[in-house]
Coordinates of C-alpha atoms in Angstrom, one line a residue:
X18 CA 0.8 -10.8 -1.4
X19 CA 1.5 -10.9 2.4
X20 CA -0.8 -9.3 4.8
X21 CA 0.2 -5.7 5.4
X22 CA 0.9 -4.4 8.9
X23 CA 0.4 -0.7 8.3
X24 CA 2.3 1.6 10.6
X25 CA 0.2 4.2 12.5
X26 CA 1.7 7.1 10.5
X27 CA 0.7 8.7 7.2
X28 CA 2.6 7.4 4.2
X29 CA 5.1 9.5 2.4
X30 CA 4.3 10.6 -1.2
X31 CA 7.1 9.4 -3.5
X32 CA 7.1 12.9 -5.0
X33 CA 8.1 14.3 -1.6
X34 CA 11.1 12.0 -1.4
X35 CA 12.2 12.9 -4.9
X36 CA 12.0 16.5 -4.0
X37 CA 14.7 16.1 -1.3
X38 CA 17.7 17.9 -2.8
X39 CA 20.0 16.3 -0.3
X40 CA 19.2 12.8 -1.6
X41 CA 19.4 13.7 -5.3
X42 CA 17.2 10.7 -6.2
X43 CA 16.1 10.4 -9.8
X44 CA 13.2 8.4 -11.2
X45 CA 14.3 6.7 -14.4
X46 CA 11.4 4.2 -15.0
X47 CA 7.8 3.4 -14.0
X48 CA 4.7 5.6 -13.5
X49 CA 5.2 9.1 -12.3
X50 CA 1.9 9.0 -10.4
X51 CA 1.5 11.6 -7.6
X52 CA -0.5 8.9 -5.7
X53 CA 2.4 6.6 -5.2
X54 CA 3.1 6.4 -1.4
X55 CA 5.9 5.0 0.6
X56 CA 5.2 3.4 4.0
X57 CA 8.8 2.4 4.9
X58 CA 12.2 1.8 3.4
X59 CA 13.8 -1.6 3.3
X60 CA 17.3 -2.7 2.1
X61 CA 17.7 -6.2 0.6
X62 CA 20.2 -8.0 -1.6
X63 CA 18.1 -11.1 -1.9
X64 CA 17.3 -12.3 -5.4
X65 CA 13.7 -12.9 -4.3
X66 CA 12.8 -10.4 -1.5
X67 CA 9.1 -11.3 -1.6
X68 CA 9.0 -13.2 1.7
X69 CA 10.5 -10.2 3.5
X70 CA 8.2 -7.5 2.2
X71 CA 5.1 -6.3 3.9
X72 CA 3.8 -4.0 1.2
X73 CA 4.4 -0.3 0.6
X74 CA 8.2 -0.4 0.8
X75 CA 10.8 1.5 -1.1
X76 CA 13.1 -1.4 -1.7
X77 CA 16.8 -0.4 -1.8
X78 CA 19.4 -2.6 -3.5
X79 CA 22.9 -2.2 -4.8
X80 CA 22.5 -5.1 -7.2
X81 CA 24.8 -7.5 -5.3
X82 CA 22.4 -10.3 -6.1
X83 CA 22.4 -9.9 -9.9
X84 CA 24.2 -12.7 -11.8
X85 CA 26.6 -11.8 -14.6
X86 CA 24.3 -13.2 -17.4
X87 CA 21.1 -11.7 -15.9
X88 CA 20.5 -9.3 -18.9
X89 CA 20.0 -12.2 -21.4
X90 CA 17.3 -14.1 -19.5
X91 CA 14.2 -13.5 -17.4
X92 CA 16.0 -12.6 -14.2
X93 CA 15.0 -9.0 -14.0
X94 CA 11.4 -9.7 -15.1
X95 CA 11.1 -12.3 -12.4
X96 CA 12.7 -10.1 -9.8
X97 CA 10.5 -7.1 -10.5
X98 CA 7.3 -9.1 -10.8
X99 CA 7.9 -10.6 -7.3
X100 CA 8.4 -7.1 -5.8
X101 CA 5.1 -5.9 -7.4
X102 CA 3.3 -9.1 -6.2
X103 CA 4.5 -8.4 -2.6
X104 CA 3.1 -4.9 -2.8
X105 CA 6.4 -3.0 -3.1
X106 CA 5.8 0.7 -3.9
X107 CA 9.1 1.5 -5.6
X108 CA 12.7 0.2 -6.2
X109 CA 15.8 2.2 -5.5
X110 CA 19.0 1.1 -7.2
X111 CA 22.4 2.3 -5.8
X112 CA 25.1 3.1 -8.3
X113 CA 27.9 2.1 -6.0
X114 CA 29.9 0.1 -5.3
X115 CA 28.8 -2.8 -7.6
X116 CA 27.3 -1.1 -10.7
X117 CA 28.2 2.1 -12.4
X118 CA 24.8 2.3 -14.2
X119 CA 21.4 0.9 -13.7
X120 CA 21.1 -2.3 -15.8
X121 CA 19.0 -1.5 -18.9
X122 CA 17.0 -4.8 -18.5
X123 CA 16.0 -3.7 -15.0
X124 CA 14.7 -0.4 -16.4
X125 CA 12.7 -2.2 -19.0
X126 CA 11.3 -4.7 -16.4
X127 CA 10.2 -1.8 -14.1
X128 CA 8.5 -0.1 -17.1
X129 CA 6.7 -3.3 -18.1
X130 CA 5.4 -4.0 -14.6
X131 CA 4.6 -0.4 -13.6
X132 CA 7.1 -0.2 -10.7
X133 CA 8.8 3.2 -10.1
X134 CA 12.6 2.8 -10.3
X135 CA 14.8 5.4 -8.6
X136 CA 18.5 5.9 -9.3
X137 CA 20.4 6.4 -6.0
X138 CA 23.7 8.3 -6.6
X139 CA 26.9 7.1 -5.1
X140 CA 27.0 9.9 -2.4
X141 CA 23.6 9.0 -1.1
X142 CA 23.6 6.1 1.5
X143 CA 20.6 3.8 1.9
X144 CA 20.5 4.7 5.6
X145 CA 20.2 8.3 4.6
X146 CA 17.2 7.5 2.3
X147 CA 15.6 5.5 5.1
X148 CA 16.1 8.3 7.6
X149 CA 14.5 10.8 5.1
X150 CA 11.5 8.5 4.8
X151 CA 11.0 8.4 8.5
X152 CA 11.6 12.2 8.8
X153 CA 8.9 12.8 6.2
X154 CA 6.5 10.4 8.0
X155 CA 7.1 12.1 11.3
X156 CA 6.4 15.5 9.8
X157 CA 3.2 14.2 8.3
X158 CA 2.1 12.6 11.6
X159 CA 2.8 15.8 13.5
X160 CA 0.7 17.8 10.9
X161 CA -2.1 15.2 11.2
X162 CA -2.1 15.4 15.0
X163 CA -2.0 19.2 15.0
X164 CA -4.9 19.2 12.6
X165 CA -7.0 16.8 14.7
X166 CA -6.2 18.7 17.9
X167 CA -7.2 22.1 16.4
X168 CA -10.4 20.6 15.0
X169 CA -11.3 19.1 18.4
X170 CA -10.9 22.4 20.1
X171 CA -12.9 24.2 17.4
X172 CA -15.7 21.7 17.6
X173 CA -15.8 21.9 21.4
X174 CA -16.0 25.7 21.2
X175 CA -18.8 25.5 18.6
X176 CA -20.8 23.1 20.8
X177 CA -20.7 25.8 23.6
X178 CA -22.2 28.5 21.4
X179 CA -25.9 29.6 21.7
X180 CA -26.7 27.7 18.4
X181 CA -24.6 24.6 19.0
X182 CA -25.9 22.2 16.4
X183 CA -25.5 24.6 13.4
X184 CA -22.1 25.8 14.8
X185 CA -20.8 22.2 15.0
X186 CA -21.9 21.4 11.5
X187 CA -20.3 24.6 10.1
X188 CA -17.0 23.8 11.9
X189 CA -17.0 20.2 10.7
X190 CA -17.7 21.2 7.1
X191 CA -14.9 23.7 7.2
X192 CA -12.4 21.2 8.7
X193 CA -13.1 18.4 6.1
X194 CA -13.6 20.9 3.3
X195 CA -17.0 19.5 2.4
X196 CA -20.6 19.4 3.6
X197 CA -22.1 18.2 6.9
X198 CA -25.7 17.2 7.2
X199 CA -27.8 16.4 10.3
X200 CA -30.5 13.9 9.6
X201 CA -33.5 13.5 11.9
X202 CA -35.9 10.6 12.3
X203 CA -37.5 9.5 9.0
X204 CA -34.5 11.0 7.1
X205 CA -35.4 14.6 7.3
X206 CA -32.6 17.2 6.9
X207 CA -32.6 19.1 10.2
X208 CA -29.5 21.3 9.5
X209 CA -26.6 21.4 7.1
X210 CA -23.6 23.5 6.3
X211 CA -20.6 23.6 4.0
X212 CA -19.9 23.4 0.3
X213 CA -22.6 22.4 -2.1
X214 CA -22.3 18.9 -3.5
X215 CA -23.6 17.1 -6.6
X216 CA -27.2 15.9 -6.2
X217 CA -26.1 12.3 -6.8
X218 CA -23.7 12.5 -3.9
X219 CA -26.3 14.0 -1.6
X220 CA -28.9 11.4 -2.6
X221 CA -26.3 8.6 -1.8
X222 CA -25.5 10.3 1.5
X223 CA -29.2 10.3 2.5
X224 CA -29.4 6.6 1.8
X225 CA -26.2 6.0 3.8
X226 CA -27.7 7.9 6.8
X227 CA -30.8 5.7 6.5
X228 CA -28.6 2.6 6.8
X229 CA -27.1 3.7 10.1
X230 CA -30.4 4.8 11.6
X231 CA -31.8 1.4 10.9
X232 CA -29.0 0.2 13.2
X233 CA -27.7 -2.4 10.7
X234 CA -24.4 -0.6 11.4
X235 CA -23.3 2.5 13.3
X236 CA -21.0 3.9 10.6
X237 CA -21.0 3.5 6.9
X238 CA -19.0 4.9 4.0
X239 CA -19.4 5.1 0.2
X240 CA -18.3 7.1 -2.8
X241 CA -20.6 8.8 -5.3
X242 CA -19.9 11.3 -8.1
X243 CA -16.2 11.3 -7.0
X244 CA -17.2 12.4 -3.5
X245 CA -16.3 10.5 -0.3
X246 CA -19.3 9.9 1.9
X247 CA -19.6 8.9 5.5
X248 CA -22.6 8.5 7.9
X249 CA -22.6 8.1 11.7
X250 CA -25.5 7.1 13.9
X251 CA -26.1 9.4 16.8
X252 CA -27.1 8.1 20.2
X253 CA -28.8 4.9 21.0
X254 CA -31.8 4.5 18.7
X255 CA -33.0 8.2 18.6
X256 CA -33.1 8.2 14.8
X257 CA -30.5 10.9 14.3
X258 CA -27.5 10.6 11.9
X259 CA -24.6 12.7 10.8
X260 CA -23.7 12.7 7.1
X261 CA -20.4 14.0 5.7
X262 CA -19.5 14.5 2.0
X263 CA -15.9 15.6 1.3
X264 CA -13.3 15.4 -1.5
X265 CA -11.1 13.0 0.5
X266 CA -11.3 10.7 3.5
X267 CA -8.3 9.9 5.6
X268 CA -7.9 8.8 9.2
X269 CA -7.8 12.4 10.4
X270 CA -11.0 13.2 8.6
X271 CA -12.6 10.1 10.3
X272 CA -11.4 11.2 13.7
X273 CA -12.7 14.7 13.3
X274 CA -16.1 13.5 12.1
X275 CA -16.3 11.0 15.0
X276 CA -15.7 13.9 17.5
X277 CA -18.5 15.9 15.9
X278 CA -20.7 12.8 16.1
X279 CA -20.1 12.5 19.8
X280 CA -20.9 16.2 20.4
X281 CA -24.1 16.0 18.2
X282 CA -25.1 12.9 20.1
X283 CA -25.0 14.9 23.3
X284 CA -26.8 17.8 21.8
X285 CA -29.6 15.8 20.2
X286 CA -30.0 12.8 22.4
X287 CA -30.1 12.4 26.1
X288 CA -31.0 15.9 27.2
X289 CA -34.0 16.0 24.9
X290 CA -35.2 12.5 25.6
X291 CA -34.8 12.5 29.4
X292 CA -32.8 9.3 29.4
X293 CA -29.8 11.1 31.0
X294 CA -31.8 11.7 34.1
X295 CA -32.9 8.1 34.1
X296 CA -29.4 6.9 33.9
X297 CA -28.4 9.2 36.8
X298 CA -31.2 7.7 38.8
X299 CA -30.0 4.2 38.0
X300 CA -26.5 5.0 39.1
X301 CA -27.7 6.5 42.4
X302 CA -29.8 3.4 43.1
X303 CA -26.8 1.1 42.4
X304 CA -24.6 3.1 44.7
X305 CA -27.3 2.8 47.4
X306 CA -27.3 -1.0 47.1
X307 CA -29.9 -1.9 44.5
X308 CA -29.4 -5.0 42.5
X309 CA -28.5 -4.5 38.8
X310 CA -31.7 -6.1 37.6
X311 CA -33.7 -3.6 39.6
X312 CA -32.3 -0.6 37.7
X313 CA -31.7 -2.2 34.3
X314 CA -35.0 -0.9 32.9
X315 CA -33.8 2.7 33.5
X316 CA -30.9 2.0 31.2
X317 CA -33.2 1.3 28.2
X318 CA -32.5 -2.4 27.6
X319 CA -32.4 -5.5 29.8
X320 CA -30.2 -7.7 27.7
X321 CA -26.8 -6.3 26.7
X322 CA -23.3 -7.4 25.6
X323 CA -20.2 -6.2 27.3
X324 CA -17.4 -4.9 25.0
X325 CA -13.8 -4.5 26.0
X326 CA -11.7 -2.5 23.6
X327 CA -8.1 -1.1 23.3
X328 CA -6.9 1.4 20.7
X329 CA -4.1 0.2 18.4
X330 CA -0.7 1.4 19.4
X331 CA -1.7 3.9 22.2
X332 CA -3.4 4.2 25.5
X333 CA -7.2 4.9 25.5
X334 CA -8.2 8.5 26.2
X335 CA -11.7 10.0 27.1
X336 CA -12.3 11.5 23.6
X337 CA -11.5 8.3 21.8
X338 CA -13.6 6.3 24.3
X339 CA -16.6 8.6 23.7
X340 CA -16.1 8.3 20.0
X341 CA -16.1 4.5 20.2
X342 CA -19.3 4.6 22.3
X343 CA -21.0 6.8 19.7
X344 CA -19.9 4.4 17.0
X345 CA -21.4 1.4 18.9
X346 CA -24.5 3.3 19.8
X347 CA -24.1 3.5 23.6
X348 CA -23.3 6.2 26.1
X349 CA -22.5 3.6 28.7
X350 CA -18.7 3.8 28.5
X351 CA -16.1 3.2 31.2
X352 CA -12.5 4.3 30.6
X353 CA -10.3 1.8 32.6
X354 CA -6.6 1.9 33.0
X355 CA -5.9 -0.7 30.2
X356 CA -9.1 -0.9 28.2
X357 CA -12.4 0.8 27.4
X358 CA -15.5 -1.1 28.7
X359 CA -18.9 -0.6 27.2
X360 CA -22.5 -1.9 27.8
X361 CA -24.2 -2.2 24.4
X362 CA -27.8 -3.2 23.8
X363 CA -27.9 -6.9 22.7
X364 CA -29.9 -6.0 19.6
X365 CA -27.2 -3.6 18.3
X366 CA -24.6 -5.0 16.0
X367 CA -21.0 -4.7 17.2
X368 CA -18.9 -4.6 14.0
X369 CA -15.1 -4.2 13.7
X370 CA -13.9 -0.6 14.4
X371 CA -10.9 0.8 12.6
X372 CA -8.0 1.5 14.9
X373 CA -9.5 -0.7 17.8
X374 CA -9.2 -4.3 19.0
X375 CA -12.5 -5.6 20.5
X376 CA -13.6 -8.4 22.7
X377 CA -17.4 -9.0 22.9
X378 CA -19.3 -11.1 25.4
X379 CA -22.4 -13.1 24.8
X380 CA -25.8 -11.3 25.5
X381 CA -26.6 -11.3 29.2
X382 CA -29.2 -10.0 31.5
X383 CA -28.4 -7.7 34.5
X384 CA -27.7 -10.6 36.9
X385 CA -25.0 -12.0 34.5
X386 CA -23.3 -8.7 33.6
X387 CA -20.3 -9.5 35.8
X388 CA -19.8 -12.9 34.0
X389 CA -20.2 -11.1 30.7
X390 CA -17.5 -8.7 31.7
X391 CA -15.1 -11.6 32.2
X392 CA -16.2 -13.1 28.9
X393 CA -15.4 -9.8 27.1
X394 CA -12.0 -9.6 28.9
X395 CA -11.1 -13.1 27.7
X396 CA -12.3 -12.4 24.2
X397 CA -10.2 -9.3 24.1
X398 CA -7.1 -11.3 25.2
X399 CA -7.7 -13.8 22.4
X400 CA -8.1 -10.9 19.9
X401 CA -4.8 -9.3 21.0
X402 CA -3.0 -12.6 20.9
X403 CA -4.2 -13.4 17.4
X404 CA -3.9 -9.8 16.2
X405 CA -7.6 -10.0 15.2
X406 CA -9.7 -6.8 15.2
X407 CA -12.7 -8.5 16.9
X408 CA -13.3 -11.7 18.8
X409 CA -16.7 -12.7 20.2
X410 CA -17.2 -15.0 23.2
X411 CA -18.0 -18.6 22.2
X412 CA -21.1 -19.7 24.1
X413 CA -19.7 -23.2 24.5
X414 CA -17.9 -23.8 27.8
X415 CA -14.2 -23.7 27.5
X416 CA -11.8 -25.9 29.3
X417 CA -10.4 -22.9 31.1
X418 CA -13.8 -22.1 32.5
X419 CA -13.8 -25.4 34.3
X420 CA -10.7 -24.5 36.4
X421 CA -10.9 -22.4 39.6
X422 CA -9.9 -18.9 38.4
X423 CA -7.5 -18.2 41.3
X424 CA -5.7 -21.5 41.0
X425 CA -5.4 -21.2 37.2
X426 CA -4.0 -17.7 37.5
X427 CA -1.5 -18.8 40.2
X428 CA -0.4 -21.7 38.0
X429 CA 0.0 -19.5 35.0
X430 CA 2.1 -17.0 36.9
X431 CA 4.4 -19.7 38.2
X432 CA 4.7 -21.4 34.8
X433 CA 5.5 -18.3 32.8
X434 CA 7.6 -16.5 35.5
X435 CA 10.9 -17.1 33.7
X436 CA 9.7 -15.2 30.6
X437 CA 10.2 -11.5 29.9
X438 CA 7.2 -9.5 28.6
X439 CA 8.8 -9.6 25.1
X440 CA 9.2 -13.4 25.2
X441 CA 5.7 -13.8 26.6
X442 CA 4.2 -11.7 23.8
X443 CA 6.2 -13.6 21.1
X444 CA 5.2 -17.0 22.6
X445 CA 1.5 -16.0 22.7
X446 CA 1.6 -14.7 19.1
X447 CA 3.5 -17.8 17.9
X448 CA 1.1 -20.2 19.5
X449 CA -2.0 -18.3 18.2
X450 CA -0.6 -18.6 14.7
X451 CA 0.0 -22.3 15.0
X452 CA 3.8 -22.0 15.1
X453 CA 4.2 -20.1 11.8
X454 CA 7.5 -18.3 11.8
X455 CA 6.6 -16.0 8.9
X456 CA 3.2 -14.9 10.1
X457 CA 4.5 -14.3 13.6
X458 CA 7.3 -12.2 12.2
X459 CA 4.8 -10.1 10.3
X460 CA 2.5 -9.8 13.3
X461 CA 5.3 -8.6 15.5
X462 CA 7.1 -6.5 12.8
X463 CA 10.4 -8.4 13.4
X464 CA 12.5 -10.7 11.3
X465 CA 11.7 -14.5 11.3
X466 CA 15.1 -15.3 12.7
X467 CA 14.3 -13.1 15.7
X468 CA 11.1 -15.1 16.2
X469 CA 13.1 -18.4 16.1
X470 CA 15.7 -17.0 18.6
X471 CA 13.0 -15.9 21.0
X472 CA 11.0 -19.2 20.8
X473 CA 14.2 -21.1 21.3
X474 CA 14.9 -18.9 24.4
X475 CA 11.4 -19.6 25.7
X476 CA 12.0 -23.4 25.3
X477 CA 15.2 -23.1 27.3
X478 CA 13.8 -21.0 30.1
X479 CA 10.7 -23.1 30.4
X480 CA 12.7 -26.4 30.0
X481 CA 10.0 -27.6 27.7
X482 CA 9.7 -29.1 24.2
X483 CA 7.6 -26.6 22.3
X484 CA 7.0 -29.1 19.5
X485 CA 5.0 -31.2 22.0
X486 CA 1.2 -30.6 21.6
X487 CA 0.5 -31.2 25.3
X488 CA 3.1 -28.6 26.2
X489 CA 1.7 -26.1 23.7
X490 CA -1.8 -26.6 25.1
X491 CA -0.7 -26.1 28.7
X492 CA 1.2 -22.9 27.7
X493 CA -1.8 -21.5 25.7
X494 CA -4.2 -22.1 28.7
X495 CA -1.6 -20.3 30.9
X496 CA -1.2 -17.4 28.6
X497 CA -5.0 -16.9 28.5
X498 CA -4.9 -16.3 32.2
X499 CA -2.4 -13.4 31.9

């Protein structure tokens, strides 16, 4: 099955689509599971649509591709099995203009392979079905954003109350319809709120909290007794953790819990330990001209890694940057125009973060933090070019590191000047994926023919043979300077 490029919107339950009276869709085969979800709608009359599916589609067809003798062979079984193998969520069959009824063999194949089959009446256009899918997705996304925004406001108000920690826990438990627990050093339950949960689930939650406080990871998830569990490390090594047990866990729940973790980090960490004053002192000394190595001890660790991060599909904002800092166990977060920069203790693991693309430098002392910052920027550029969640700096010297930075950047600007941003992005992605048309099309969410046209346009504008290895190498080095 091809790798899915999941859109940043909640999927649409198939039941919601069937409930649209204006569409008059009717399910005639396959499981009637309320959990079937549609991520997008796609129309295809290919006899084998597998190469063009990303997974989660409602595939729409009028049966133009069906041969006359299809019912007597394995055509429909092969067709449906390929849709299922590609991750298709459901199949919609239009009754006009080619077929008056849905072929019986197609119904049987969908039943056999467990693929929901919808009958699309003549008066319903495929574009109307696709529009309904996107309308439902937009409604779900708006509801999700409204829920997260209201939760953020409520949590912030709770943190300002005279009893901030219990208030934040109560508000979090209410928002996720579960239980929230604050664990202290040695795993002690300091405070908790919300609905009672099975002992098995609470025991597993305590173990999960112990995992994040040992710093093997800053967040962890599990499921026990049918309950979704999540634990978040608070602060940088203070031993506190937030545990959440709830009946479900979706991206909105994770965002809400991350906001609560940031607030609890502030409430339980720096103000009680005195490190906040130490960091303020370090900042003042830097502003007055002290060298980084002279104030590094006040920050709590000499050796650190620099992390550059960008959120997927949107610009970074202060709340998301703070949540990322809490997840990575550092309050040293800088929200720049195009990326979030963080200083993380070198002994902390920097794992992949859902919804973020990260570039991580090699460990460095204070005197080398500026160089580490450049390493993280280059690692982030490689991660974005390859559509990889996380790239770490390779300690080996790269060829690009041997070139004067200003001269290399000037050469890159001149070489790539004829290309538009869209062509530049396509060329970068195509080169990072070793010239694969299909993988590049999936990564950019476009058709493979579009990729071919753009690369051909790049070759024309650059007056270069993109099949030449030397040309590809020079272009890749130039793109790394952008």
